[in-house]
Short mmCIF file of C-alpha atoms and ligand atoms in Angstrom, two decimals:
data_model
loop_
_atom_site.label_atom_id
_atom_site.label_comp_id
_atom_site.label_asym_id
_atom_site.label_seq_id
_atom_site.Cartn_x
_atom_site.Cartn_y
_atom_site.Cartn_z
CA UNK A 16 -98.26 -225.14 42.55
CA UNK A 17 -98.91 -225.79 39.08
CA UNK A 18 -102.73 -225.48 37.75
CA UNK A 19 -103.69 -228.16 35.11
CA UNK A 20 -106.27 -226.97 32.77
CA UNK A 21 -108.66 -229.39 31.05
CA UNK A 22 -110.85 -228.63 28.64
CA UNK A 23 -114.25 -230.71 28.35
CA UNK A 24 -116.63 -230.51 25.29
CA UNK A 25 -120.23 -230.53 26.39
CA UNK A 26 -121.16 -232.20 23.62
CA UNK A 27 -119.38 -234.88 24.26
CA UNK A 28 -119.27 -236.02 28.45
CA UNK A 29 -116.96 -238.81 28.61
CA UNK A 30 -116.65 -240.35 32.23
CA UNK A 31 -112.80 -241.27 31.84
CA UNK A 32 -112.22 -237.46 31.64
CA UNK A 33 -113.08 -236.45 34.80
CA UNK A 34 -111.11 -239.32 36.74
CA UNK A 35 -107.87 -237.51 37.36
CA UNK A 36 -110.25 -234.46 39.03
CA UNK A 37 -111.83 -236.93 40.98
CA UNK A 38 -108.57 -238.51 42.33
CA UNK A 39 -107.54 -234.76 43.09
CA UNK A 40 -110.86 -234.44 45.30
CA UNK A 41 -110.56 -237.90 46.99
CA UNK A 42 -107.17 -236.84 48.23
CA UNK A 43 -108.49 -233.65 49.86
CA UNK A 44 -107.11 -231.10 46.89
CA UNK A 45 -109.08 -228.05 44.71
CA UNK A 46 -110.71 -228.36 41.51
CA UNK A 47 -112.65 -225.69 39.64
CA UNK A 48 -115.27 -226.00 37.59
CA UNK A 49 -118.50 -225.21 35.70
CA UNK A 50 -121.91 -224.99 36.77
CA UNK A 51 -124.88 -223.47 35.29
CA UNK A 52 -124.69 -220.59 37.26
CA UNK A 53 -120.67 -219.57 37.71
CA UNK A 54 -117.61 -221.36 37.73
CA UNK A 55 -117.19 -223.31 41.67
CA UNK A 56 -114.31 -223.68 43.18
CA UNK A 57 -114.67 -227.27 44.88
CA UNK A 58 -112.94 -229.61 47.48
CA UNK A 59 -114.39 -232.32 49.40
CA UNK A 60 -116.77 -230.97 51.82
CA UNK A 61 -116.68 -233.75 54.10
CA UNK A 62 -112.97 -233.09 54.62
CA UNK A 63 -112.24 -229.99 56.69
CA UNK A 64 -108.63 -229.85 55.65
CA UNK A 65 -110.27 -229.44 51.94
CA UNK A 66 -112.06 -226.70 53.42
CA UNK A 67 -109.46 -224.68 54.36
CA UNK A 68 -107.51 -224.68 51.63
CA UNK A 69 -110.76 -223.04 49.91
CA UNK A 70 -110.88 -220.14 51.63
CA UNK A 71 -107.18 -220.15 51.22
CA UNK A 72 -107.24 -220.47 48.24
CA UNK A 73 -109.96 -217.79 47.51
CA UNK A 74 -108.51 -215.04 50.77
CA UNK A 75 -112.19 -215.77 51.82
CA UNK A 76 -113.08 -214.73 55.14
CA UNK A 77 -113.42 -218.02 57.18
CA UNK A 78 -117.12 -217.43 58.77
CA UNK A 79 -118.47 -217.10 55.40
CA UNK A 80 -120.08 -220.51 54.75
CA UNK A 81 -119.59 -222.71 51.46
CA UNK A 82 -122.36 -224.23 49.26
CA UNK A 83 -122.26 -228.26 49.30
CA UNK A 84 -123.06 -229.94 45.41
CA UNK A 85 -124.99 -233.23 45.22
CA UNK A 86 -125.94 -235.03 42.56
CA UNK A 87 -129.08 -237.14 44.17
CA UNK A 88 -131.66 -235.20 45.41
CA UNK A 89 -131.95 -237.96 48.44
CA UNK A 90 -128.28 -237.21 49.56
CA UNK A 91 -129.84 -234.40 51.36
CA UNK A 92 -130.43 -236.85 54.19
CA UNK A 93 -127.07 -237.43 54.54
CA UNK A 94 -125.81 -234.25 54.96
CA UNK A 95 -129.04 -232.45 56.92
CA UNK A 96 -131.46 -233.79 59.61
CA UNK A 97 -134.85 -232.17 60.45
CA UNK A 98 -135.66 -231.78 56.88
CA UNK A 99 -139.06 -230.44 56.72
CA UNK A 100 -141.28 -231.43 53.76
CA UNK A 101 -141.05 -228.40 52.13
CA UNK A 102 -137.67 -229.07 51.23
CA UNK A 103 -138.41 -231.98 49.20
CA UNK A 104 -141.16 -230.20 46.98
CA UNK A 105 -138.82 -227.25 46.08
CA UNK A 106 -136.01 -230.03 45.35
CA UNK A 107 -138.84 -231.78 43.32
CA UNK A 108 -139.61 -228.50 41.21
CA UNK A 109 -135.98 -226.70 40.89
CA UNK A 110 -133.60 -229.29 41.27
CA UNK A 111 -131.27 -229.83 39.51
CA UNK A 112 -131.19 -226.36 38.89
CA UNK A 113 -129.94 -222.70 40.36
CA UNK A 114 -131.67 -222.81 43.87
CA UNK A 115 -129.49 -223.67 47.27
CA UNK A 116 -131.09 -224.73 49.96
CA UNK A 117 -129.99 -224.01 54.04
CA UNK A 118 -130.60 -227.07 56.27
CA UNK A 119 -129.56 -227.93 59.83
CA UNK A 120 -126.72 -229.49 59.15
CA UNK A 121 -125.76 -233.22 60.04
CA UNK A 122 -122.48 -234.36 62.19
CA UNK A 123 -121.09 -235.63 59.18
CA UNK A 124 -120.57 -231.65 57.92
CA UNK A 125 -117.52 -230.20 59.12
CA UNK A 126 -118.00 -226.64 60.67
CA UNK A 127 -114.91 -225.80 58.19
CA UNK A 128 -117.34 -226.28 55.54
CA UNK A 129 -120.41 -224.27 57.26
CA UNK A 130 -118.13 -220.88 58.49
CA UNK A 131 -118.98 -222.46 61.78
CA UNK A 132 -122.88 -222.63 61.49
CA UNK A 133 -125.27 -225.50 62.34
CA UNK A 134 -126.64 -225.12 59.57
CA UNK A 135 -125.11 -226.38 55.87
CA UNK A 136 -126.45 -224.89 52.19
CA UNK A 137 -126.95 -227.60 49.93
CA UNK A 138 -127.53 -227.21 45.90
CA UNK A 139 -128.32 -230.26 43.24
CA UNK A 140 -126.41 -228.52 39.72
CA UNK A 141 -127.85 -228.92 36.20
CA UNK A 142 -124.70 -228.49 34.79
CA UNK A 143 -123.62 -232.11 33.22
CA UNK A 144 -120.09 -231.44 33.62
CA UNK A 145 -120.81 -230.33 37.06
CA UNK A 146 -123.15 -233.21 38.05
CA UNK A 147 -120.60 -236.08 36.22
CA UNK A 148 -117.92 -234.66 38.38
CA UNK A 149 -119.86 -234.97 41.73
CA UNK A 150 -120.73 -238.44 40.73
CA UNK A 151 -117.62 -239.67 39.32
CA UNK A 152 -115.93 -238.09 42.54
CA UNK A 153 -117.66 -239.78 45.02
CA UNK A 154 -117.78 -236.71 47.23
CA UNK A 155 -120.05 -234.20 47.84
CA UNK A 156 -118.43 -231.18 46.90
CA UNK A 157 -118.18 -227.87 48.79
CA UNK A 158 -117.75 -225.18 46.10
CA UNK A 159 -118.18 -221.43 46.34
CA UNK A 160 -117.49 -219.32 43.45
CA UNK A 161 -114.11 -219.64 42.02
CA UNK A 162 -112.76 -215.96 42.18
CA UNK A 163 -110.73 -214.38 44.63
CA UNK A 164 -112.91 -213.15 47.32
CA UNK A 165 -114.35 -209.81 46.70
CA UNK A 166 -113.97 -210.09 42.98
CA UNK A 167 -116.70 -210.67 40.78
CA UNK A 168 -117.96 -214.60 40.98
CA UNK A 169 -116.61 -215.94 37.43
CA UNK A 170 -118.65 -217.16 34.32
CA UNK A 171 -115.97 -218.49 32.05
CA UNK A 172 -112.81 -220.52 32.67
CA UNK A 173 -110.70 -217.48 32.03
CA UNK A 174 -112.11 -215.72 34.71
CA UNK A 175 -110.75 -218.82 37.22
CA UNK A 176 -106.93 -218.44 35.50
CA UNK A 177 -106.90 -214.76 36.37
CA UNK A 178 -107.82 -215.57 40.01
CA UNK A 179 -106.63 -218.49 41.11
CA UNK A 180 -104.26 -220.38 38.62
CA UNK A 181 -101.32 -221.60 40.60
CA UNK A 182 -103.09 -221.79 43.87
CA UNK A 183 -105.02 -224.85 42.78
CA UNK A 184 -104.90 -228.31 41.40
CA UNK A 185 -107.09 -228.49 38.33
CA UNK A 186 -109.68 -225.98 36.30
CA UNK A 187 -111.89 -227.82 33.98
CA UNK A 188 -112.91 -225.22 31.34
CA UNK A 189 -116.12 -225.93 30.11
CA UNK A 190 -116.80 -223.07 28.63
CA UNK A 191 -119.45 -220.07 29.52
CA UNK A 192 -121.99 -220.84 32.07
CA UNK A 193 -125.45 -220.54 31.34
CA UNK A 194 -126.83 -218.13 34.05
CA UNK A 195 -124.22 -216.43 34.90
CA UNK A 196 -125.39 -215.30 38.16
CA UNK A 197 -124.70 -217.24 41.66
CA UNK A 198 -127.76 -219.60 42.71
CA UNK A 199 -130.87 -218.03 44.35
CA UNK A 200 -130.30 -219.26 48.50
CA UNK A 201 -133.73 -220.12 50.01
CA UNK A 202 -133.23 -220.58 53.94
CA UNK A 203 -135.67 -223.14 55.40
CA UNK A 204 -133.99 -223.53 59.05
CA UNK A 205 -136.43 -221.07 60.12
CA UNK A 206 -139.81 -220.40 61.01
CA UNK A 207 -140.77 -218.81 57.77
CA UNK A 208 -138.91 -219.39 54.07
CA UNK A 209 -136.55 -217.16 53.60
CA UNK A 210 -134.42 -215.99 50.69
CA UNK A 211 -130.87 -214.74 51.51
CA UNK A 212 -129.70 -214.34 47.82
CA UNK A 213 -131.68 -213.21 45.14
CA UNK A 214 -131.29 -215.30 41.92
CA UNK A 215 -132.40 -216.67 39.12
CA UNK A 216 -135.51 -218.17 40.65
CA UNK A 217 -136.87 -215.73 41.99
CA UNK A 218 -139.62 -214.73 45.06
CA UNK A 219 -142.47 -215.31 42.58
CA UNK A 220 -140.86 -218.67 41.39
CA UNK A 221 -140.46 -219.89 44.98
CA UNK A 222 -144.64 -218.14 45.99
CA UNK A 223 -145.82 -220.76 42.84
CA UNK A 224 -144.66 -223.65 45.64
CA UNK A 225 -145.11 -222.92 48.66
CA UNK A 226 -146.97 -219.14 50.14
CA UNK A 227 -145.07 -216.46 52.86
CA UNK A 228 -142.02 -216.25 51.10
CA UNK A 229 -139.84 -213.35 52.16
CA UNK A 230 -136.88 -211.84 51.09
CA UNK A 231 -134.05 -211.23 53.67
CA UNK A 232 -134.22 -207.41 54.17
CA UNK A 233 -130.77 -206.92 54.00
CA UNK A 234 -130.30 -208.46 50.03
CA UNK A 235 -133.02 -205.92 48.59
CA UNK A 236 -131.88 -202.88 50.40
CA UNK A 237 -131.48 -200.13 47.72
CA UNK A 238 -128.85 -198.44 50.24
CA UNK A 239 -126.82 -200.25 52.67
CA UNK A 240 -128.32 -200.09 56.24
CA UNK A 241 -125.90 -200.81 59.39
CA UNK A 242 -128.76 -202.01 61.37
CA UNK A 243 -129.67 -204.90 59.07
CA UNK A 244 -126.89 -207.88 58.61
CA UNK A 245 -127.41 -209.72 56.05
CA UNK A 246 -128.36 -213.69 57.09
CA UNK A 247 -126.22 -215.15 54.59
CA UNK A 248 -122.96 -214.33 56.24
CA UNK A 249 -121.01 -214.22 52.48
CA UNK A 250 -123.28 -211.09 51.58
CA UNK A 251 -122.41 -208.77 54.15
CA UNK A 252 -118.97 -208.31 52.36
CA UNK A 253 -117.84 -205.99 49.85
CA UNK A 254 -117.93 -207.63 46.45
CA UNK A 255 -118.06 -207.47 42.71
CA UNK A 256 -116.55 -203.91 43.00
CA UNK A 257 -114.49 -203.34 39.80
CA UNK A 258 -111.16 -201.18 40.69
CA UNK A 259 -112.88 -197.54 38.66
CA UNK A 260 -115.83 -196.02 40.28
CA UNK A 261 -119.62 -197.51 39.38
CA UNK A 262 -122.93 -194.54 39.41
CA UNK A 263 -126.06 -196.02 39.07
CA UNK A 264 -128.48 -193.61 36.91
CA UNK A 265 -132.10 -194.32 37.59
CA UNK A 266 -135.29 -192.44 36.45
CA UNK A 267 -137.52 -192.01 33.50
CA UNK A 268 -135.38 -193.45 30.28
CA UNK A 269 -134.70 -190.50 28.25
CA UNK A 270 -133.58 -188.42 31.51
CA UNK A 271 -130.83 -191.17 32.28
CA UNK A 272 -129.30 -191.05 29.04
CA UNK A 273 -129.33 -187.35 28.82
CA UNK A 274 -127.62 -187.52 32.26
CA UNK A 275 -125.18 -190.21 31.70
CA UNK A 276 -124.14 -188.27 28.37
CA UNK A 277 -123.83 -185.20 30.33
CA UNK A 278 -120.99 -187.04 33.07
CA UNK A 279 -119.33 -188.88 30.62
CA UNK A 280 -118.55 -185.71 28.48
CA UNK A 281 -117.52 -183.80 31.83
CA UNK A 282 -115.53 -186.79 32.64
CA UNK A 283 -114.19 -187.36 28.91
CA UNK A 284 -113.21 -183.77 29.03
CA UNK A 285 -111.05 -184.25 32.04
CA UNK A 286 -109.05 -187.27 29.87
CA UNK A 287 -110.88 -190.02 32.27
CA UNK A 288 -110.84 -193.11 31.37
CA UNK A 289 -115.14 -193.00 31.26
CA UNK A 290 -117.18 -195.99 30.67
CA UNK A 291 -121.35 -196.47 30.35
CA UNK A 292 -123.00 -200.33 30.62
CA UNK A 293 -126.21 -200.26 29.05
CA UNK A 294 -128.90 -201.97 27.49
CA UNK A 295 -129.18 -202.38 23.72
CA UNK A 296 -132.08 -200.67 23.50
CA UNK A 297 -130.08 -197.46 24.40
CA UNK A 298 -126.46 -198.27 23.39
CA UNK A 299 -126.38 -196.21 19.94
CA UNK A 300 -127.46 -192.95 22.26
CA UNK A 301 -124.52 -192.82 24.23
CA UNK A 302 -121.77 -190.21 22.80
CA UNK A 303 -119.17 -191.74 25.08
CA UNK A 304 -116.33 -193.74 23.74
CA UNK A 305 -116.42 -196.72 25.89
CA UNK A 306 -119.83 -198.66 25.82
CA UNK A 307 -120.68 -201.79 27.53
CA UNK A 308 -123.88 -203.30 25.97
CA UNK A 309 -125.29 -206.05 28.65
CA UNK A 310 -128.02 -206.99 26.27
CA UNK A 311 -131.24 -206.09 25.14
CA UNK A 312 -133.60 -205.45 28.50
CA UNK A 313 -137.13 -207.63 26.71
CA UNK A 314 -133.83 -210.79 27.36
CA UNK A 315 -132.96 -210.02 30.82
CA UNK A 316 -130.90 -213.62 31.12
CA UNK A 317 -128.47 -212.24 28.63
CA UNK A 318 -128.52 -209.46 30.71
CA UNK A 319 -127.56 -211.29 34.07
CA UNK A 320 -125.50 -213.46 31.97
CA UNK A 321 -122.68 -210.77 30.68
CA UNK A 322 -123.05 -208.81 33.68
CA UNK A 323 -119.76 -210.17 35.24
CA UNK A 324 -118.10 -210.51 32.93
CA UNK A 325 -118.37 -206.69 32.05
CA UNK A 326 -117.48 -205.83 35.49
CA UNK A 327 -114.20 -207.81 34.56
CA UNK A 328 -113.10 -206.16 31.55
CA UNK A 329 -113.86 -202.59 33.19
CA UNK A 330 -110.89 -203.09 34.98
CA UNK A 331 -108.48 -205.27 32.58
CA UNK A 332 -109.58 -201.87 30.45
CA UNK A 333 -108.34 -199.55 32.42
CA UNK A 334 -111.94 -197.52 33.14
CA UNK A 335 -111.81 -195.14 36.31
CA UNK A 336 -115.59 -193.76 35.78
CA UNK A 337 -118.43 -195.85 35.01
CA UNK A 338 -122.15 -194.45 34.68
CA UNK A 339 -124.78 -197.66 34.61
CA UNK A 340 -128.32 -197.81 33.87
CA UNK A 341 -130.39 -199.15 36.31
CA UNK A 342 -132.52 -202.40 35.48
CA UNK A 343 -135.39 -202.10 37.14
CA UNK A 344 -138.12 -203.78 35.46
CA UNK A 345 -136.98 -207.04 34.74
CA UNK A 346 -138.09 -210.35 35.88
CA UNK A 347 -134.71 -210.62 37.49
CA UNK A 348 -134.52 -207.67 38.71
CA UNK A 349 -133.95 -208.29 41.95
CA UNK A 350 -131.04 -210.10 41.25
CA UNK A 351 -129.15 -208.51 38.60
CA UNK A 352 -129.81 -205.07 40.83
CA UNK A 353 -128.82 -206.80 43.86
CA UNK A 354 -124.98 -207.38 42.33
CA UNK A 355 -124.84 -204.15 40.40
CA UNK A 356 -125.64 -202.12 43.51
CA UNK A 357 -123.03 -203.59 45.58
CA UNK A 358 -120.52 -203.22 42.53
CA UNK A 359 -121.36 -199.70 43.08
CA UNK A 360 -120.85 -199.50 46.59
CA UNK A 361 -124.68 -198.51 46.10
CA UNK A 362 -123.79 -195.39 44.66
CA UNK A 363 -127.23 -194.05 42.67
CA UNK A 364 -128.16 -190.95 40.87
CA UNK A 365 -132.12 -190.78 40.71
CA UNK A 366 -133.07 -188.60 37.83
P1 AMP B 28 -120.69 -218.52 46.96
O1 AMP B 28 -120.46 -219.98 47.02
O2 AMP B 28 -119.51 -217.71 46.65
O3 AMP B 28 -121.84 -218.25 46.07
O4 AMP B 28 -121.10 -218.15 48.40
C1 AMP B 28 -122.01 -218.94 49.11
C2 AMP B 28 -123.06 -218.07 49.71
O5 AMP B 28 -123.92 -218.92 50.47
C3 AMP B 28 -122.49 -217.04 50.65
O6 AMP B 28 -123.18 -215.82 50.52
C4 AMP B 28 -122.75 -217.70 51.99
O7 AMP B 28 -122.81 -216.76 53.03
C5 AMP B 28 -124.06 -218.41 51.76
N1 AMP B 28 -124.24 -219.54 52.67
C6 AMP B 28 -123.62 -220.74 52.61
N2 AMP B 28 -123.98 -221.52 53.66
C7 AMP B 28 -124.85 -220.81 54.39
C8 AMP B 28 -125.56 -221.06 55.60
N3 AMP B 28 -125.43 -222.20 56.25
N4 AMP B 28 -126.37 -220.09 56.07
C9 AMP B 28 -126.49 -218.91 55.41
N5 AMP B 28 -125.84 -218.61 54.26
C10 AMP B 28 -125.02 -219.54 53.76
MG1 MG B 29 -118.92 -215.92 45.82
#
C-alpha cells in the first residue's frame, strides 16, 4: 500500500485540507496524525473492521485497548453510559488537553475497539490539527500511538514513516508534538479514581479536583513485580526498549556522574558503541563520546518532550551501552521515570 504524506502548517488550519483524510476514515481506512501528546494512529472507532486493521497495522497485541478522540466534550454520552459526575468536572478542567478518561462503555463501541473490555477510554485533544480532523471526519476516532508496537510512541512525523509507512493510508505531518509523552489515563469505572498511566497531568493535578486519587501500583513500581498486573492492559507489555542496553544511575549527583564516567570508559575501552542521556546541567561532565542532552532538569517538559525521540536515535546510531541519569525530582517525574524504566527493562544502579 502506498502511504500519502501531507504536510499541514499550524499556522494556517484550512478545513479543505483535511477532507481527503476524512474520506479515508469514513471508508473504514488508517490515518496518522498529530496530537499534543504523540503522533495517533487513527481509524474509525465505531467500525470494528477499522479496528483491526490498527492493531494490524501496529503488530499490537489485540486485548490491548485503543483510546477513542472526540472533539465535544458532550460526545461522551454517546460513547459511555453511567457517567458519574466526576467525569464531567475533570472534562471541564483538562479537556481538551492530555488526560484520557475510562468509562463503561456504550453498545455503540465495538469490543474491537476496547481489546474486549466493557469499558472504552475516551480523550478530547488540544491539538488543532487533531481536533479539525475529528470534526471534519465525522467519526470519533480510535487512535493509539502510531509506532509499531513495542517501539517507542512517536513525537514527530518521521517517527510514523519509519514505522508504519506503507501499511497505512495517510500521515499528516504536522510537525513535533508538544508533550511528547502519551496522555495521563485516569480510570473512573471504579470505586475509587484511579490512574493507570502516569502523564503529563499528574496525581497532584488530578487531587486539585477531586480527593483519593491513587496511582495504579503496577505504573510506579521502581522494579517490575509479577504479582501486580498492570490495569491498563497496554502497560503490561514490553515497550520503548531501544535495541542497545539502558542502566539507570541513581544517587547523590556527583556520585552518578563519577559512576557513569567510570562504565562508559570501561565500556569505551572495550570499542562499545557507549552512550550517556543526561540533563544539561551535567552534559559538559561526561568524558564519553556519545552524549544525549534531554534538557535542562529546572524545564522538565523539554525533558519529557525529547525523551523519545532520543530513545530513537540510540538505535538509528548504532549505541549497544547506554548509562542514564535518573530524573527523580521533577514535577513529572512520575511519568518521564515511568517510560525510562521500562526502556531499561528497569535495570538501575543506585549509587
Ligand atoms: P496508546 O494509545 O498507545 O497510548 O495506548 C492506549 C493505552 O490506554 C494502553 O495502555 C491501553 O491499555 C490503555 N487503555 C485503553 N482503553 C482502556 C480501558 N478500557 N481500560 C484500561 N486501559 C485502557
Ligand atoms: Mg502506545
Amino acid at each position: 500500500m502506498e502511504t500519502k504524506i501531507i504536510r499541514i502548517d499550524r499556522d494556517n488550519i484550512k478545513k479543505e485540507d483535511f477532507k481527503e483524510a476524512g474520506e479515508i476514515l469514513r471508508k473504514g481506512g488508517l490515518v496518522a496524525f498529530p496530537t499534543e501528546t504523540v503522533y495517533g494512529l487513527g481509524g474509525n472507532g465505531l467500525d470494528p473492521e477499522a479496528s483491526k486493521k490498527i492493531y494490524a497495522a501496529k503488530g499490537r497485541p489485540s486485548d490491548n485497548p485503543l483510546i477513542v478522540h472526540i472533539a465535544d466534550t458532550k460526545d461522551i454520552e454517546k460513547l459511555a453510559v453511567q457517567i458519574p459526575e466526576l467525569a464531567w468536572k475533570l472534562a471541564d478542567r483538562f479537556w481538551p488537553g492530555p488526560m484520557t478518561m475510562i468509562l463503561k462503555k456504550a453498545d455503540t463501541v465495538p469490543k474491537a475497539t476496547t481489546g474486549g473490555l466493557d469499558t472504552v477510554a475516551i480523550r478530547l485533544p488540544s491539538d488543532e490539527i487533531a481536533r479539525t480532523l475529528i470534526r471534519e471526519s465525522g467519526c470519533f476516532i480510535a487512535a493509539p500511538s502510531a509506532n509499531s508496537s513495542g517501539r517507542p510512541s512517536p513525537t514527530r512525523a518521521e517517527h510514523v514513516i519509519e514505522d508504519l509507512s506503507g501499511k497505512i493510508d495517510m500521515i499528516i505531518d504536522g510537525g513535533a508534538c508538544e508533550i511528547g509523552l502519551e496522555s495521563s489515563i485516569i480510570d473512573l469505572s471504579g470505586e475509587k479514581p484511579l490512574i493507570l498511566r502516569p502523564g503529563f497531568i499528574t496525581r497532584e493535578d488530578f487531587e486539585a479536583v477531586v480527593s483519593g486519587v491513587e496511582y495504579d501500583r503496577a505504573v510506579i513500581a521502581k522494579t517490575p513485580d509479577k504479582n501486580i498486573v498492570a490495569k491498563a492492559p497496554g502497560m503490561k507489555y514490553k515497550h520503548y526498549a531501544p535495541k542497545g542496553n539502558i542502566t539507570i544511575v541513581e544517587g547523590e549527583n556527583d556520585r552518578v556522574v563519577e559512576r557513569i564516567n567510570l562504565e562508559t570508559e570501561s565500556c569505551e575501552a572495550k570499542g562499545i558503541p557507549t552512550a550517556v542521556i543526561c540533563s544539561d546541567e551535567n552534559k559538559n561532565r561526561y568524558k564519553c563520546k556519545k552524549i544525549y542532552d534531554l534538557g535542562s532538569r529546572k524545564h522538565d517538559e523539554d525533558i519529557a518532550a525529547a525523551l523519545f525521540d532520543v530513545l530513537r536515535r540510540l538505535d538509528s546510531d548504532g549505541i549497544s551501552v547506554i548509562f542514564a541519569e535518573s530524573f527523580d525530582e521533577l514535577r513529572l517525574s512520575q511519568a518521564i521515570m515511568n517510560r525510562l524504566r521500562k526502556a531499561a527493562g528497569y535495570n538501575t544502579i543506585r549509587v
